Coordinates of C-alpha atoms in Angstrom, one line a residue:
M1 CA 0.0 -0.1 0.0
G2 CA 1.1 3.3 -1.0
T3 CA 1.8 6.1 1.2
F4 CA -1.1 7.9 0.0
Q5 CA -3.1 5.6 0.1
K6 CA -2.2 5.1 4.2
V7 CA -2.5 8.9 5.1
I8 CA -6.3 9.0 3.1
R9 CA -7.0 5.1 5.3
I10 CA -5.9 7.4 8.6
I11 CA -7.9 10.6 8.0
G12 CA -11.1 8.4 6.6
A13 CA -10.8 6.6 10.2
V14 CA -10.6 10.0 12.2
V15 CA -13.2 11.8 10.0
C16 CA -15.4 8.8 10.0
V17 CA -15.5 8.9 13.9
L18 CA -16.1 12.5 14.0
V19 CA -19.0 12.5 11.9
L20 CA -20.2 9.5 13.8
L21 CA -20.1 11.2 16.9
Q22 CA -22.0 14.6 15.1
L23 CA -25.0 12.3 13.8
H24 CA -24.6 10.8 17.7
I25 CA -25.5 14.1 18.5
S26 CA -28.1 15.1 16.0
I27 CA -29.9 12.0 16.8
N28 CA -29.9 12.8 20.7
Q29 CA -31.4 16.4 19.5
P30 CA -33.6 16.1 17.1
S31 CA -35.3 19.8 17.3
N32 CA -31.6 20.8 16.8
R33 CA -31.5 20.8 13.0
F34 CA -28.3 22.7 13.1
S35 CA -26.9 19.8 14.1
L36 CA -28.0 17.7 10.7
M37 CA -26.7 20.8 8.7
R38 CA -23.2 20.9 10.1
L39 CA -23.1 16.9 9.4
Q40 CA -24.6 17.8 6.0
K41 CA -21.7 20.8 5.5
M42 CA -18.9 18.0 7.0
I43 CA -19.5 14.8 4.7
I44 CA -19.7 17.5 1.7
I45 CA -16.6 19.0 2.3
Q46 CA -14.8 15.9 3.0
T47 CA -15.8 14.2 -0.2
I48 CA -15.1 17.4 -2.3
M49 CA -11.8 17.3 -0.6
S50 CA -11.2 13.8 -0.7
F51 CA -11.3 14.2 -5.0
I52 CA -9.5 17.2 -4.7
S53 CA -6.4 15.7 -2.4
Y54 CA -6.2 12.4 -4.7
Y55 CA -6.3 14.6 -7.8
V56 CA -3.7 16.6 -6.5
Y57 CA -1.4 13.8 -5.4
R58 CA -1.9 11.5 -8.4
T59 CA -0.5 14.6 -10.5
Y60 CA 3.1 15.1 -8.3
K61 CA 3.9 11.8 -6.5
T62 CA 6.6 10.7 -8.4
S63 CA 8.6 13.6 -6.9
R64 CA 9.2 13.4 -3.1
L65 CA 9.2 16.6 -2.1
W66 CA 6.0 17.7 -3.6
S67 CA 4.3 14.6 -2.8
K68 CA 5.2 15.2 1.0
L69 CA 3.8 18.6 0.5
V70 CA 0.4 17.4 -0.8
L71 CA 0.0 14.5 1.6
T72 CA 0.8 17.6 4.5
A73 CA -1.9 20.0 3.0
A74 CA -4.1 16.9 2.8
A75 CA -3.9 15.9 5.8
L76 CA -4.2 20.1 7.0
A77 CA -7.3 20.5 4.6
H78 CA -9.1 17.3 6.0
I79 CA -9.0 18.5 9.3
S80 CA -9.7 22.3 9.2
F81 CA -13.4 21.7 9.3
F82 CA -13.1 20.3 13.1
T83 CA -10.4 22.7 14.3
Q84 CA -12.4 25.8 13.4
Y85 CA -14.7 24.3 16.1
L86 CA -12.0 22.7 18.4
F87 CA -10.4 25.8 18.8
I88 CA -12.0 28.6 19.9
S89 CA -10.5 31.5 22.1
D90 CA -10.1 35.7 22.8
N91 CA -7.6 35.7 19.6
P92 CA -6.7 32.8 17.0
T93 CA -4.2 30.2 17.9
P94 CA -1.8 28.6 15.4
L95 CA -3.8 25.2 15.6
S96 CA -7.4 27.4 14.2
I97 CA -5.1 28.9 11.4
I98 CA -2.5 26.2 10.5
P99 CA -5.0 23.9 9.0
F100 CA -6.7 26.5 6.8
L101 CA -3.7 26.9 5.6
G102 CA -3.4 23.8 4.2
F103 CA -7.0 24.1 3.4
S104 CA -6.3 26.8 1.2
L105 CA -2.7 25.7 -0.2
M106 CA -5.0 22.3 -1.5
I107 CA -7.5 25.1 -3.4
F108 CA -4.8 26.6 -4.6
L109 CA -3.0 23.4 -6.0
G110 CA -6.1 22.0 -7.2
M111 CA -7.0 25.3 -9.2
G112 CA -3.0 24.7 -10.8
T113 CA -3.3 21.0 -11.4
L114 CA -6.5 21.6 -13.4
A115 CA -5.0 24.4 -15.3
G116 CA -1.9 22.5 -16.2
D117 CA -4.0 19.1 -17.3
I118 CA -5.9 21.5 -19.7
G119 CA -2.2 23.1 -20.7
T120 CA -1.4 19.2 -21.3
F121 CA -3.8 18.2 -23.4
I122 CA -3.4 21.9 -25.6
F123 CA 0.1 20.8 -26.0
I124 CA -0.4 16.9 -27.2
P125 CA -0.9 17.9 -31.1
F126 CA 2.9 19.0 -30.6
T127 CA 5.9 17.2 -30.5
I128 CA 7.1 15.1 -27.7
K129 CA 9.8 16.9 -26.7
I130 CA 7.6 19.9 -26.4
T131 CA 5.0 17.8 -24.5
V132 CA 7.2 16.3 -22.4
G133 CA 9.2 19.8 -21.6
Y134 CA 5.9 20.9 -20.3
Q135 CA 4.9 18.2 -18.2
R136 CA 8.8 18.7 -16.2
F137 CA 7.6 22.7 -16.1
K138 CA 4.3 22.1 -15.0
L139 CA 5.7 19.3 -12.3
H140 CA 7.3 22.0 -10.8
S141 CA 5.7 25.3 -11.5
V142 CA 2.2 24.6 -10.1
P143 CA 3.2 23.8 -6.5
S144 CA 6.1 26.5 -6.3
A145 CA 2.9 29.3 -7.9
A146 CA 0.3 27.5 -4.8
L147 CA 2.7 28.6 -2.0
V148 CA 3.7 32.2 -3.5
L149 CA -0.7 32.5 -3.8
T150 CA -1.4 30.7 -0.2
L151 CA 1.3 33.0 1.2
W152 CA 0.0 35.8 -0.8
S153 CA -3.7 35.4 0.0
F154 CA -2.5 35.1 4.0
I155 CA -0.6 38.0 3.8
N156 CA -3.9 39.9 2.5
T157 CA -5.9 38.9 5.3
I158 CA -3.0 40.5 8.1
L159 CA -2.7 43.7 6.4
P160 CA -5.0 46.6 7.4
P161 CA -8.3 46.5 5.8
Q162 CA -8.6 49.2 3.3
H163 CA -10.7 52.2 4.0
S164 CA -12.9 53.0 1.1
T165 CA -15.2 56.0 1.0
I166 CA -18.3 56.7 -1.3
H167 CA -21.2 59.2 -1.3
V168 CA -24.4 58.9 -2.0
P169 CA -27.4 62.0 -2.5
I170 CA -30.4 60.8 -0.6
K171 CA -33.4 63.1 -1.9
G172 CA -35.3 64.7 0.5
L173 CA -32.4 64.5 3.2
G174 CA -32.3 67.7 5.4
R175 CA -29.6 70.1 5.1
E176 CA -28.6 69.8 8.6
F177 CA -27.5 66.1 7.8
D178 CA -25.5 67.2 4.3
N179 CA -22.1 65.3 5.1
F180 CA -24.0 62.6 7.5
H181 CA -21.2 60.0 8.1
I182 CA -21.7 56.3 8.2
L183 CA -19.3 54.1 8.9
H184 CA -20.0 50.7 7.7
L185 CA -18.5 47.7 8.5
S186 CA -19.2 44.0 7.8
D187 CA -18.5 40.1 7.6
I188 CA -15.9 40.5 11.0
H189 CA -16.1 36.9 11.5
V190 CA -15.2 36.9 15.1
G191 CA -14.2 32.9 15.8
P192 CA -11.5 30.5 14.9
T193 CA -9.9 33.0 13.2
T194 CA -10.4 36.5 14.0
G195 CA -10.2 37.5 17.9
K196 CA -10.2 40.2 20.2
K197 CA -7.2 41.6 18.9
F198 CA -8.8 42.9 15.5
V199 CA -11.7 43.8 17.1
D200 CA -10.0 46.0 19.4
W201 CA -8.1 47.2 16.4
M202 CA -10.9 48.0 14.5
V203 CA -12.6 49.8 17.1
D204 CA -9.6 51.9 17.8
R205 CA -9.4 52.7 13.8
S206 CA -13.3 53.3 13.4
N207 CA -13.4 55.8 16.3
S208 CA -10.1 57.7 14.8
H209 CA -12.5 58.4 11.7
N210 CA -15.2 59.9 14.0
P211 CA -18.8 59.4 12.8
D212 CA -22.0 60.1 13.2
V213 CA -23.1 56.9 12.9
V214 CA -21.5 52.9 12.6
F215 CA -23.5 50.3 11.3
I216 CA -22.6 46.3 11.5
T217 CA -24.2 44.3 9.0
G218 CA -24.3 41.3 9.6
D219 CA -21.8 38.1 10.1
L220 CA -20.1 39.7 13.1
V221 CA -19.6 36.1 14.8
D222 CA -19.1 32.5 14.4
S223 CA -19.8 31.2 17.5
S224 CA -21.7 31.2 20.6
V225 CA -22.0 34.5 23.4
K226 CA -20.3 31.7 25.7
N227 CA -17.2 31.2 23.4
L228 CA -17.0 34.8 22.1
K229 CA -18.4 37.5 24.5
R230 CA -14.9 38.5 25.6
A231 CA -13.9 38.5 22.0
V232 CA -16.5 41.2 20.9
F233 CA -16.7 42.8 23.9
G234 CA -14.3 45.9 22.7
L235 CA -17.2 47.2 20.2
K236 CA -18.6 48.1 23.4
H237 CA -16.3 51.1 23.0
L238 CA -17.6 52.2 19.6
K239 CA -18.0 55.9 19.4
S240 CA -20.2 58.0 17.4
K241 CA -23.0 60.9 18.0
Y242 CA -25.8 58.1 17.6
G243 CA -24.7 55.1 18.7
T244 CA -23.6 51.4 17.1
Y245 CA -26.5 49.6 14.9
Y246 CA -26.3 45.8 14.2
V247 CA -28.5 43.1 12.1
T248 CA -28.1 39.7 11.9
G249 CA -25.9 37.9 9.1
N250 CA -26.7 34.0 7.8
H251 CA -23.5 32.8 10.2
E252 CA -25.3 34.3 13.5
Y253 CA -27.9 31.8 12.6
Y254 CA -25.7 29.0 12.1
T255 CA -24.4 29.8 15.6
N256 CA -28.0 28.3 17.2
D257 CA -27.6 31.5 19.1
V258 CA -28.8 34.4 16.9
D259 CA -31.2 35.3 20.1
N260 CA -28.4 35.4 22.8
W261 CA -26.2 37.3 20.7
L262 CA -29.0 40.0 20.1
H263 CA -29.7 40.1 23.9
Y264 CA -25.8 40.6 24.9
L265 CA -25.0 43.3 22.5
S266 CA -27.8 45.4 22.9
D267 CA -27.7 44.6 27.0
S268 CA -23.8 44.4 27.4
L269 CA -22.8 46.0 24.4
G270 CA -25.2 48.9 24.5
I271 CA -25.7 48.1 20.7
Y272 CA -28.9 48.6 18.9
T273 CA -30.3 46.0 17.4
L274 CA -32.3 45.8 14.3
H275 CA -34.8 42.7 14.6
N276 CA -36.9 43.8 11.3
Q277 CA -37.3 47.3 13.4
H278 CA -36.2 51.0 12.6
H279 CA -35.4 53.7 14.4
V280 CA -36.1 57.4 13.9
I281 CA -33.0 59.8 14.8
S282 CA -33.2 63.5 14.2
A283 CA -30.6 65.9 13.3
S284 CA -30.8 67.6 16.6
S285 CA -33.5 67.8 19.7
N286 CA -35.4 70.5 18.4
S287 CA -35.1 69.7 14.6
S288 CA -38.0 68.0 11.9
Q289 CA -35.1 66.9 9.4
Q290 CA -35.0 62.8 10.5
I291 CA -33.3 59.7 9.0
C292 CA -35.0 56.7 9.5
I293 CA -32.6 53.4 10.4
A294 CA -34.4 50.4 9.3
G295 CA -32.7 46.8 9.7
I296 CA -33.8 43.2 8.7
D297 CA -33.1 39.5 10.2
D298 CA -31.2 37.8 7.4
Y299 CA -32.7 36.3 4.4
I300 CA -31.6 33.1 5.3
A301 CA -33.7 33.3 8.6
K302 CA -36.6 31.8 7.1
K303 CA -34.9 29.1 4.2
I304 CA -33.5 27.1 7.8
G305 CA -37.0 27.7 9.8
Y306 CA -35.5 29.5 12.2
E307 CA -37.9 30.3 15.0
G308 CA -39.2 34.0 15.4
H309 CA -36.8 35.3 12.6
T310 CA -37.5 36.3 8.7
A311 CA -36.7 39.1 6.5
D312 CA -39.2 41.8 6.6
P313 CA -38.7 44.7 5.1
V314 CA -42.3 45.8 5.1
G315 CA -42.5 45.4 9.2
A316 CA -39.5 47.0 9.5
T317 CA -39.9 50.3 7.9
E318 CA -44.1 50.4 9.2
G319 CA -44.0 53.9 11.2
C320 CA -41.0 55.1 9.5
P321 CA -42.6 59.1 9.2
N322 CA -43.6 60.3 5.3
E323 CA -41.3 61.9 3.3
T324 CA -38.0 60.6 5.7
P325 CA -34.8 59.3 4.2
V326 CA -34.8 55.5 5.1
V327 CA -31.7 53.7 5.2
M328 CA -31.8 49.7 5.3
L329 CA -29.2 47.5 6.5
A330 CA -29.8 43.5 5.1
H331 CA -26.9 41.9 5.2
Q332 CA -27.3 39.5 2.3
P333 CA -27.9 41.5 -1.6
A334 CA -30.8 38.9 -1.7
G335 CA -32.2 40.9 1.5
A336 CA -31.9 43.9 -0.5
K337 CA -33.9 42.3 -3.6
L338 CA -36.3 41.4 -1.3
T339 CA -36.5 45.0 0.2
L340 CA -36.6 46.6 -3.2
K341 CA -39.8 44.5 -4.2
R342 CA -41.5 44.6 -1.1
V343 CA -41.1 49.0 0.1
S344 CA -41.8 51.7 -2.3
K345 CA -39.5 53.5 -0.1
V346 CA -36.0 53.2 0.9
D347 CA -33.6 55.5 0.1
L348 CA -30.2 53.3 0.9
I349 CA -29.5 49.7 1.2
L350 CA -26.1 48.9 3.1
S351 CA -25.4 44.7 2.6
G352 CA -22.2 42.7 3.0
H353 CA -22.2 39.0 3.0
T354 CA -20.3 38.0 -0.6
H355 CA -16.6 39.3 0.4
G356 CA -16.2 40.5 -3.3
G357 CA -15.6 36.7 -3.7
Q358 CA -13.2 36.1 -1.0
F359 CA -10.6 34.5 -3.7
F360 CA -10.2 33.8 -7.5
P361 CA -12.4 31.6 -9.0
V362 CA -15.1 32.0 -6.3
H363 CA -15.7 35.0 -7.2
I364 CA -17.4 34.3 -10.8
P365 CA -20.0 31.8 -9.0
V366 CA -20.5 34.4 -6.1
W367 CA -21.3 37.1 -8.5
L368 CA -23.8 34.8 -10.6
V369 CA -26.2 33.9 -7.2
N370 CA -26.0 37.4 -5.8
P371 CA -28.4 40.1 -7.5
F372 CA -25.6 42.8 -6.5
F373 CA -21.8 41.6 -6.1
A374 CA -19.7 44.7 -4.4
G375 CA -19.7 48.3 -4.7
L376 CA -22.3 51.2 -5.4
Y377 CA -25.3 50.5 -7.6
N378 CA -28.7 52.2 -8.3
P379 CA -31.2 49.8 -9.1
R380 CA -34.2 52.3 -9.3
E381 CA -34.3 56.0 -9.2
G382 CA -34.1 57.5 -6.1
T383 CA -32.7 54.0 -4.2
H384 CA -29.3 53.0 -4.0
V385 CA -27.7 49.6 -2.6
Y386 CA -24.1 49.4 -1.5
V387 CA -22.3 46.2 -0.8
S388 CA -19.4 45.9 1.3
R389 CA -16.6 43.6 0.6
G390 CA -16.0 42.8 4.2
L391 CA -13.4 43.2 7.0
R392 CA -12.4 39.3 7.1
F393 CA -13.2 36.5 5.5
Y394 CA -14.8 33.3 6.4
G395 CA -12.6 29.6 7.1
A396 CA -9.4 29.7 5.0
P397 CA -7.6 32.9 5.9
M398 CA -7.4 33.8 1.9
R399 CA -7.9 36.9 0.2
F400 CA -7.0 36.8 -3.4
L401 CA -8.1 39.4 -5.5
S402 CA -10.8 40.5 -3.5
Y403 CA -9.4 42.9 -0.4
P404 CA -10.7 43.8 3.1
Q405 CA -12.4 46.5 3.5
Y406 CA -14.5 49.1 5.7
T407 CA -16.3 52.6 4.2
S408 CA -17.2 55.3 5.4
V409 CA -20.8 56.5 3.6
F410 CA -21.5 60.2 3.2
L411 CA -24.6 61.4 2.7
H412 CA -25.9 64.3 0.8
P413 CA -29.1 65.7 -0.3
A414 CA -29.8 65.1 -4.1
D415 CA -32.3 67.9 -4.4

């Protein structure tokens, strides 16, 4: 039996044990559909990664150096799904990050090997000398390039996120609100690979911009309040004239702890949580110039049947004063689309979720399945939609051709 087969059998045995453990939990908690969702996700990821591992190893097994690299990366990739749940603390540890680097490397190795095989097919009609020379080049160039891209993608996640600035004209906005400064934060993903140090840094950076209001549009956390309350505590120190507002993202629902998060953020950290609700702010205590800040539950809530949660833009905006500009917070672009469909009066929708694709070529399916991908859109007269690429990442620490960002949004009267 070859080395690869031995390693795969060992990994397979470990994965089977963990899958059975997860199945045991699911059976003993039949009302907890999230255990079943996690099990389903686990099986799908492990199956896909097994195919990628075999495909890549088959190509590089003749090279002692690259075969060892592939085996190491494959082993790390397979266990990364479990380490993201096992090693969650106030700040990331090597045990939570290194397996994900193996996952990143396998992704780039898989893409590079596929591209190389396509190249081989192209060279087949040419001479054997050219084809053999190309094969030797591919054998060393693809793993080398994969290592470089993995390192590059990782560095992009540890460099400070880009600060973007946009200006949005709002019809009916009072002159006292001219140059109103919204600081838009999204997709922070506090969890196994993002912790307290990043949250505290982000709070300091946010405060340095002196915004009028701070909006957090979902995917703030990837685990329970019990695991992460200390890591996010620094959000209590966000400073702005009108406070901090938050709506849920799909990942809050995956934690199966959404209601506890809503209570913790509002009761302990002083953040306004918009659970299909709105809040009207005035330019000053004696001013009639107002903005209605509305927010909806994430679009995924209804799909997974999370009790008491659904995206309800009509309910969220019901009661907003007539002719008052409405700013809607909706994590997913799908939620933005739903808002456009059901609410006639909304001036600006702020979203996240897409990560701008996070890494190539994921950009392509993300662009195809989301009604808005990244940046500023004007889908109808008088309404703008802005989708942030997000501050962090989900899962593997990868940012390739899509860089993290947070955004200053300045509002101006359109008339």
